[in-house]
């Protein structure tokens, strides 16, 4: 058998699958596959009953993302262009939402669809993700994400008017929000879901090594698929997604793939080298957040420490002044697993800030 035509799927610490052809494996990747396969088997045994209760035998839901009320392209640094989409209720208070590394904000529709009746939603993908065109890799940097956040805020006010605005970000976009040049001064508040944070000390070395290994694996993940269904099927084996609401496997394929430029099959919207590059840069921002310097009320919403197979790297109890809540029975992708509960935790915080009325 020609092993070069085989592929394997396994998981990195964010829960995203990495699909690589056997011919691309090096020894480090082979070793990491073994480690993650062990973690996968262990976590699979924990979550299988939950998936059975969720009713995997029934056809999955199909999430149909509505057409935006408006679509506007905004130029940020390095001539990158970010496509803003407006959804929801233009008369309501404004939420600005973005996503995690390698993903797309439309994937989070099970969460933000709950907010369309009461809020003016502006959703956008990070540069070189989702609806955005792919630019030069040399400009695909973590610090660019932070600068883009500030530039996008200014553009939103010019396009849609000035009003109280809350930033709602997940994972790498949440970490970028903790490093805003403006320190969040523009926002009325921020709600940040599972930013990848780490404490200083011995645990940082472990975090850094794992980030590098993950980047190495992402560089060789499968970049092309014959059909969207092929990627959706592969995601059924990922332990993080075993808690996701029905229909997410299909949604992740529709939102993270685009038709290939060759006209044959589908390719990743965020190229694998770009996704890997952010992991190589993630360690220093993860360990250097200055919460005291933030200039707007901020809540961190975490996953369940008892359920997440990757042990937490950050002790919020030791971070003075941090408003932290976790959502029970969730992992890193909590907004795709318990969207109603995540929305409730967010709204509770916003009501305390006077941004919305108490329920």
Short mmCIF file of C-alpha atoms in Angstrom, two decimals:
data_model
loop_
_atom_site.label_atom_id
_atom_site.label_comp_id
_atom_site.label_asym_id
_atom_site.label_seq_id
_atom_site.Cartn_x
_atom_site.Cartn_y
_atom_site.Cartn_z
CA UNK A 1 0.00 0.00 0.00
CA UNK A 2 1.23 3.49 -0.84
CA UNK A 3 1.23 5.17 2.57
CA UNK A 4 1.76 8.58 1.00
CA UNK A 5 -1.90 8.62 0.00
CA UNK A 6 -3.13 7.98 3.55
CA UNK A 7 -4.24 10.76 5.85
CA UNK A 8 -4.78 11.01 9.57
CA UNK A 9 -6.92 13.24 11.72
CA UNK A 10 -5.99 14.26 15.24
CA UNK A 11 -6.57 17.17 17.59
CA UNK A 12 -4.61 20.14 18.84
CA UNK A 13 -5.24 22.05 22.10
CA UNK A 14 -7.86 24.30 20.52
CA UNK A 15 -9.89 21.32 19.38
CA UNK A 16 -9.32 21.92 15.68
CA UNK A 17 -8.56 18.84 13.65
CA UNK A 18 -5.28 18.48 11.85
CA UNK A 19 -5.37 16.33 8.75
CA UNK A 20 -2.04 15.47 7.17
CA UNK A 21 -0.84 13.03 4.58
CA UNK A 22 1.48 10.32 5.85
CA UNK A 23 4.31 11.43 3.58
CA UNK A 24 4.42 14.81 5.37
CA UNK A 25 4.95 13.45 8.88
CA UNK A 26 8.24 14.06 10.65
CA UNK A 27 9.28 12.41 13.90
CA UNK A 28 7.99 15.27 16.06
CA UNK A 29 4.59 15.13 14.41
CA UNK A 30 4.50 11.33 14.77
CA UNK A 31 5.25 11.63 18.48
CA UNK A 32 2.59 14.30 18.95
CA UNK A 33 0.01 12.19 17.13
CA UNK A 34 0.59 9.47 19.72
CA UNK A 35 0.17 11.93 22.61
CA UNK A 36 -2.99 13.47 21.22
CA UNK A 37 -4.46 10.11 20.30
CA UNK A 38 -4.11 9.09 23.95
CA UNK A 39 -5.81 12.31 25.06
CA UNK A 40 -8.52 11.80 22.45
CA UNK A 41 -9.26 8.23 23.55
CA UNK A 42 -9.46 9.29 27.18
CA UNK A 43 -11.69 12.29 26.55
CA UNK A 44 -13.85 10.35 24.09
CA UNK A 45 -14.79 7.97 26.90
CA UNK A 46 -15.86 10.95 29.01
CA UNK A 47 -18.00 12.66 26.42
CA UNK A 48 -19.59 9.79 24.52
CA UNK A 49 -22.57 9.50 26.92
CA UNK A 50 -23.25 13.22 26.52
CA UNK A 51 -23.33 12.90 22.75
CA UNK A 52 -25.67 9.92 23.00
CA UNK A 53 -28.02 11.95 25.19
CA UNK A 54 -27.80 14.78 22.65
CA UNK A 55 -29.31 12.46 20.05
CA UNK A 56 -26.66 11.83 17.42
CA UNK A 57 -28.94 9.27 15.78
CA UNK A 58 -31.24 12.01 14.51
CA UNK A 59 -30.30 14.06 11.43
CA UNK A 60 -28.19 17.09 12.43
CA UNK A 61 -29.69 20.57 12.34
CA UNK A 62 -28.81 22.79 9.40
CA UNK A 63 -27.88 26.29 10.45
CA UNK A 64 -28.82 28.76 7.73
CA UNK A 65 -26.97 32.02 8.25
CA UNK A 66 -29.16 34.93 7.08
CA UNK A 67 -28.03 37.53 4.59
CA UNK A 68 -26.50 40.53 6.39
CA UNK A 69 -28.44 43.76 6.66
CA UNK A 70 -25.37 45.39 5.15
CA UNK A 71 -21.84 44.44 4.13
CA UNK A 72 -18.91 46.85 4.18
CA UNK A 73 -15.22 46.38 3.45
CA UNK A 74 -12.76 48.19 5.70
CA UNK A 75 -9.06 48.66 4.98
CA UNK A 76 -6.79 48.18 7.99
CA UNK A 77 -2.98 48.09 8.30
CA UNK A 78 -0.84 46.46 5.59
CA UNK A 79 -3.64 47.07 3.06
CA UNK A 80 -5.57 44.14 4.55
CA UNK A 81 -9.34 44.33 4.05
CA UNK A 82 -11.87 43.19 6.65
CA UNK A 83 -15.46 42.52 5.56
CA UNK A 84 -17.97 43.73 8.17
CA UNK A 85 -21.47 42.24 8.21
CA UNK A 86 -24.35 43.79 10.12
CA UNK A 87 -27.10 41.58 11.54
CA UNK A 88 -29.82 41.86 14.12
CA UNK A 89 -31.62 44.96 15.35
CA UNK A 90 -30.01 48.27 14.27
CA UNK A 91 -31.93 50.08 17.02
CA UNK A 92 -30.40 47.96 19.77
CA UNK A 93 -27.12 48.32 21.63
CA UNK A 94 -24.14 47.21 19.56
CA UNK A 95 -22.09 44.03 19.90
CA UNK A 96 -18.95 43.42 17.82
CA UNK A 97 -18.03 39.74 17.50
CA UNK A 98 -15.06 37.76 16.22
CA UNK A 99 -13.61 34.24 16.49
CA UNK A 100 -10.73 31.85 17.14
CA UNK A 101 -7.63 30.97 15.12
CA UNK A 102 -8.35 29.20 11.84
CA UNK A 103 -12.13 29.57 12.19
CA UNK A 104 -14.77 32.09 11.07
CA UNK A 105 -17.37 34.13 12.94
CA UNK A 106 -20.22 32.57 10.94
CA UNK A 107 -19.36 29.28 12.68
CA UNK A 108 -20.59 30.90 15.90
CA UNK A 109 -24.09 31.50 14.54
CA UNK A 110 -25.65 29.09 17.09
CA UNK A 111 -24.49 31.62 19.70
CA UNK A 112 -25.00 35.00 18.07
CA UNK A 113 -28.32 34.04 16.48
CA UNK A 114 -29.72 34.24 20.03
CA UNK A 115 -28.83 37.95 20.13
CA UNK A 116 -30.31 39.18 16.86
CA UNK A 117 -33.65 40.35 18.27
CA UNK A 118 -32.21 42.70 20.86
CA UNK A 119 -28.81 43.77 19.57
CA UNK A 120 -27.18 45.54 16.66
CA UNK A 121 -24.59 42.91 15.69
CA UNK A 122 -21.46 43.61 13.67
CA UNK A 123 -19.58 40.40 12.95
CA UNK A 124 -16.21 40.11 11.27
CA UNK A 125 -13.49 37.58 10.61
CA UNK A 126 -9.85 38.08 11.52
CA UNK A 127 -7.57 39.05 8.65
CA UNK A 128 -6.95 36.14 6.23
CA UNK A 129 -9.96 34.24 7.63
CA UNK A 130 -13.57 33.72 6.64
CA UNK A 131 -14.99 36.27 4.19
CA UNK A 132 -11.67 38.11 3.93
CA UNK A 133 -9.22 37.72 1.07
CA UNK A 134 -5.86 36.17 1.87
CA UNK A 135 -2.98 38.64 1.95
CA UNK A 136 0.77 38.35 2.46
CA UNK A 137 1.81 35.86 5.12
CA UNK A 138 4.45 38.26 6.45
CA UNK A 139 1.61 40.52 7.64
CA UNK A 140 -0.31 37.73 9.35
CA UNK A 141 0.77 38.48 12.92
CA UNK A 142 -0.81 38.40 16.35
CA UNK A 143 -0.11 42.08 16.96
CA UNK A 144 -1.91 42.87 13.68
CA UNK A 145 -5.05 41.25 15.10
CA UNK A 146 -4.92 43.67 18.05
CA UNK A 147 -4.38 46.71 15.84
CA UNK A 148 -7.17 45.55 13.53
CA UNK A 149 -9.60 45.43 16.46
CA UNK A 150 -9.02 49.13 17.14
CA UNK A 151 -9.18 50.08 13.44
CA UNK A 152 -12.40 48.12 12.99
CA UNK A 153 -14.02 49.87 15.96
CA UNK A 154 -13.28 53.29 14.44
CA UNK A 155 -14.60 52.16 11.05
CA UNK A 156 -17.81 50.80 12.60
CA UNK A 157 -18.58 54.15 14.22
CA UNK A 158 -17.98 55.96 10.93
CA UNK A 159 -20.20 53.54 9.03
CA UNK A 160 -23.02 52.92 11.49
CA UNK A 161 -22.87 55.78 13.96
CA UNK A 162 -21.67 56.21 17.52
CA UNK A 163 -23.38 54.19 20.24
CA UNK A 164 -22.39 52.12 23.29
CA UNK A 165 -20.52 49.07 22.02
CA UNK A 166 -19.38 45.80 23.58
CA UNK A 167 -16.67 43.56 22.13
CA UNK A 168 -17.49 39.84 22.26
CA UNK A 169 -14.49 37.76 21.27
CA UNK A 170 -13.38 34.12 21.45
CA UNK A 171 -9.97 32.49 21.83
CA UNK A 172 -7.24 34.24 19.81
CA UNK A 173 -9.44 37.26 19.05
CA UNK A 174 -10.12 37.49 22.80
CA UNK A 175 -6.40 37.40 23.54
CA UNK A 176 -5.87 40.08 20.90
CA UNK A 177 -8.50 42.21 22.67
CA UNK A 178 -6.45 41.98 25.86
CA UNK A 179 -3.54 43.59 23.98
CA UNK A 180 -5.41 46.42 22.24
CA UNK A 181 -3.26 49.52 21.67
CA UNK A 182 -6.25 51.50 22.98
CA UNK A 183 -6.49 49.18 26.01
CA UNK A 184 -10.21 48.91 25.24
CA UNK A 185 -10.90 52.59 25.85
CA UNK A 186 -13.44 52.67 22.98
CA UNK A 187 -15.59 49.87 24.34
CA UNK A 188 -18.37 50.11 26.91
CA UNK A 189 -17.31 46.61 27.99
CA UNK A 190 -15.73 43.41 26.67
CA UNK A 191 -16.79 39.79 27.12
CA UNK A 192 -13.96 37.41 26.27
CA UNK A 193 -14.56 33.69 25.87
CA UNK A 194 -11.65 31.34 26.69
CA UNK A 195 -8.67 33.50 25.73
CA UNK A 196 -5.55 31.28 25.71
CA UNK A 197 -3.78 32.62 28.80
CA UNK A 198 -0.88 31.27 30.83
CA UNK A 199 0.73 32.07 34.15
CA UNK A 200 4.44 32.71 34.51
CA UNK A 201 6.70 30.10 36.05
CA UNK A 202 7.33 26.45 35.13
CA UNK A 203 3.92 26.04 33.50
CA UNK A 204 4.87 28.63 30.88
CA UNK A 205 7.58 26.39 29.44
CA UNK A 206 5.04 23.61 29.01
CA UNK A 207 2.58 26.01 27.36
CA UNK A 208 5.25 27.35 24.99
CA UNK A 209 6.42 23.89 23.96
CA UNK A 210 2.87 22.78 23.27
CA UNK A 211 2.18 25.89 21.20
CA UNK A 212 5.24 25.18 19.05
CA UNK A 213 4.28 21.53 18.60
CA UNK A 214 0.77 22.58 17.60
CA UNK A 215 2.17 25.03 15.07
CA UNK A 216 4.36 22.28 13.64
CA UNK A 217 1.34 20.03 13.20
CA UNK A 218 -0.80 22.73 11.66
CA UNK A 219 1.82 23.36 9.00
CA UNK A 220 1.15 19.87 7.61
CA UNK A 221 -2.61 19.64 8.10
CA UNK A 222 -4.59 18.71 5.01
CA UNK A 223 -5.27 21.96 3.08
CA UNK A 224 -7.67 20.54 0.47
CA UNK A 225 -10.85 18.44 0.52
CA UNK A 226 -12.83 16.85 -2.26
CA UNK A 227 -16.11 17.97 -0.70
CA UNK A 228 -17.27 19.97 2.29
CA UNK A 229 -18.85 16.79 3.61
CA UNK A 230 -15.40 15.22 3.84
CA UNK A 231 -14.29 17.82 6.38
CA UNK A 232 -17.61 17.65 8.24
CA UNK A 233 -17.22 13.88 8.60
CA UNK A 234 -13.69 14.21 9.92
CA UNK A 235 -14.88 16.62 12.59
CA UNK A 236 -17.22 14.00 14.01
CA UNK A 237 -14.11 12.36 15.52
CA UNK A 238 -12.80 15.41 17.35
CA UNK A 239 -13.25 15.29 21.09
CA UNK A 240 -13.87 19.01 21.53
CA UNK A 241 -16.79 18.93 19.13
CA UNK A 242 -18.46 15.98 20.83
CA UNK A 243 -20.36 18.48 23.00
CA UNK A 244 -21.33 20.81 20.16
CA UNK A 245 -24.96 21.44 19.28
CA UNK A 246 -26.31 19.47 16.30
CA UNK A 247 -25.29 20.85 12.93
CA UNK A 248 -21.89 22.22 13.91
CA UNK A 249 -19.92 19.66 11.88
CA UNK A 250 -21.66 20.87 8.73
CA UNK A 251 -21.31 24.49 9.79
CA UNK A 252 -17.56 24.29 10.37
CA UNK A 253 -17.08 22.86 6.88
CA UNK A 254 -19.23 25.54 5.24
CA UNK A 255 -17.57 28.42 7.09
CA UNK A 256 -13.88 27.42 7.02
CA UNK A 257 -13.64 26.10 3.44
CA UNK A 258 -13.97 27.89 0.12
CA UNK A 259 -14.03 26.60 -3.42
CA UNK A 260 -10.51 25.94 -4.63
CA UNK A 261 -9.04 28.38 -7.11
CA UNK A 262 -8.40 25.43 -9.41
CA UNK A 263 -12.12 24.69 -9.56
CA UNK A 264 -11.50 21.29 -8.02
CA UNK A 265 -12.63 20.67 -4.44
CA UNK A 266 -12.34 23.00 -1.45
CA UNK A 267 -9.46 24.65 0.38
CA UNK A 268 -9.01 26.21 3.79
CA UNK A 269 -10.08 29.85 3.96
CA UNK A 270 -7.25 30.46 6.42
CA UNK A 271 -4.16 28.77 4.94
CA UNK A 272 -2.52 26.21 7.20
CA UNK A 273 0.79 28.12 7.30
CA UNK A 274 -1.04 31.23 8.53
CA UNK A 275 -2.85 29.34 11.28
CA UNK A 276 0.42 27.75 12.39
CA UNK A 277 2.21 31.10 12.45
CA UNK A 278 -0.18 32.46 15.09
CA UNK A 279 0.53 29.48 17.31
CA UNK A 280 4.26 30.18 17.07
CA UNK A 281 3.56 33.71 18.31
CA UNK A 282 0.93 32.87 20.94
CA UNK A 283 3.12 32.16 23.96
CA UNK A 284 4.39 35.65 24.72
CA UNK A 285 0.99 37.39 24.47
CA UNK A 286 -0.57 34.61 26.55
CA UNK A 287 1.73 35.27 29.48
CA UNK A 288 1.97 39.07 29.32
CA UNK A 289 -1.59 40.37 29.78
CA UNK A 290 -1.85 43.38 32.08
CA UNK A 291 -5.44 43.25 33.31
CA UNK A 292 -4.99 46.38 35.42
CA UNK A 293 -4.30 48.46 32.31
CA UNK A 294 -7.65 47.68 30.64
CA UNK A 295 -9.87 50.74 30.32
CA UNK A 296 -13.26 49.09 30.12
CA UNK A 297 -15.12 46.55 32.27
CA UNK A 298 -14.11 43.06 31.11
CA UNK A 299 -15.47 39.62 31.87
CA UNK A 300 -13.56 36.43 31.07
CA UNK A 301 -15.83 33.45 30.39
CA UNK A 302 -14.02 30.14 30.70
CA UNK A 303 -14.69 26.49 29.99
CA UNK A 304 -15.27 23.91 32.70
CA UNK A 305 -11.84 23.08 34.21
CA UNK A 306 -13.10 19.62 35.13
CA UNK A 307 -14.15 18.77 31.58
CA UNK A 308 -11.48 20.32 29.39
CA UNK A 309 -8.93 17.57 28.57
CA UNK A 310 -6.15 20.18 28.40
CA UNK A 311 -5.55 21.38 31.93
CA UNK A 312 -5.88 25.12 32.47
CA UNK A 313 -2.68 27.15 32.20
CA UNK A 314 -4.02 30.25 33.97
CA UNK A 315 -5.25 30.64 37.53
CA UNK A 316 -7.86 33.38 37.52
CA UNK A 317 -8.08 33.25 41.31
CA UNK A 318 -4.61 34.76 41.48
CA UNK A 319 -5.40 37.58 39.04
CA UNK A 320 -6.59 40.56 41.04
CA UNK A 321 -9.62 42.37 39.71
CA UNK A 322 -10.49 39.85 37.00
CA UNK A 323 -14.22 39.21 36.54
CA UNK A 324 -14.23 35.50 35.71
CA UNK A 325 -17.03 32.99 35.25
CA UNK A 326 -16.98 29.53 33.74
CA UNK A 327 -19.78 27.65 32.05
CA UNK A 328 -20.21 24.14 33.49
CA UNK A 329 -19.95 21.14 31.17
CA UNK A 330 -18.16 23.02 28.39
CA UNK A 331 -14.76 22.91 26.70
CA UNK A 332 -12.86 25.51 24.68
CA UNK A 333 -15.72 25.82 22.17
CA UNK A 334 -18.29 26.67 24.83
CA UNK A 335 -20.30 29.01 22.56
CA UNK A 336 -20.95 26.07 20.23
CA UNK A 337 -21.78 23.72 23.09
CA UNK A 338 -23.92 25.75 25.49
CA UNK A 339 -24.92 28.84 23.47
CA UNK A 340 -27.88 29.75 25.67
CA UNK A 341 -25.82 29.51 28.85
CA UNK A 342 -23.00 31.54 27.30
CA UNK A 343 -25.45 34.24 26.26
CA UNK A 344 -26.90 34.28 29.78
CA UNK A 345 -23.46 34.71 31.38
CA UNK A 346 -22.73 37.55 28.98
CA UNK A 347 -26.07 39.29 29.55
CA UNK A 348 -25.72 38.99 33.32
CA UNK A 349 -22.44 40.88 33.12
CA UNK A 350 -23.81 43.50 30.72
CA UNK A 351 -26.82 44.11 32.95
CA UNK A 352 -24.46 44.71 35.88
CA UNK A 353 -22.68 47.30 33.75
CA UNK A 354 -25.97 49.01 32.88
CA UNK A 355 -25.55 48.16 29.20
CA UNK A 356 -28.79 46.18 29.10
CA UNK A 357 -31.75 45.95 31.43
CA UNK A 358 -31.76 43.17 33.99
CA UNK A 359 -33.92 40.20 32.96
#
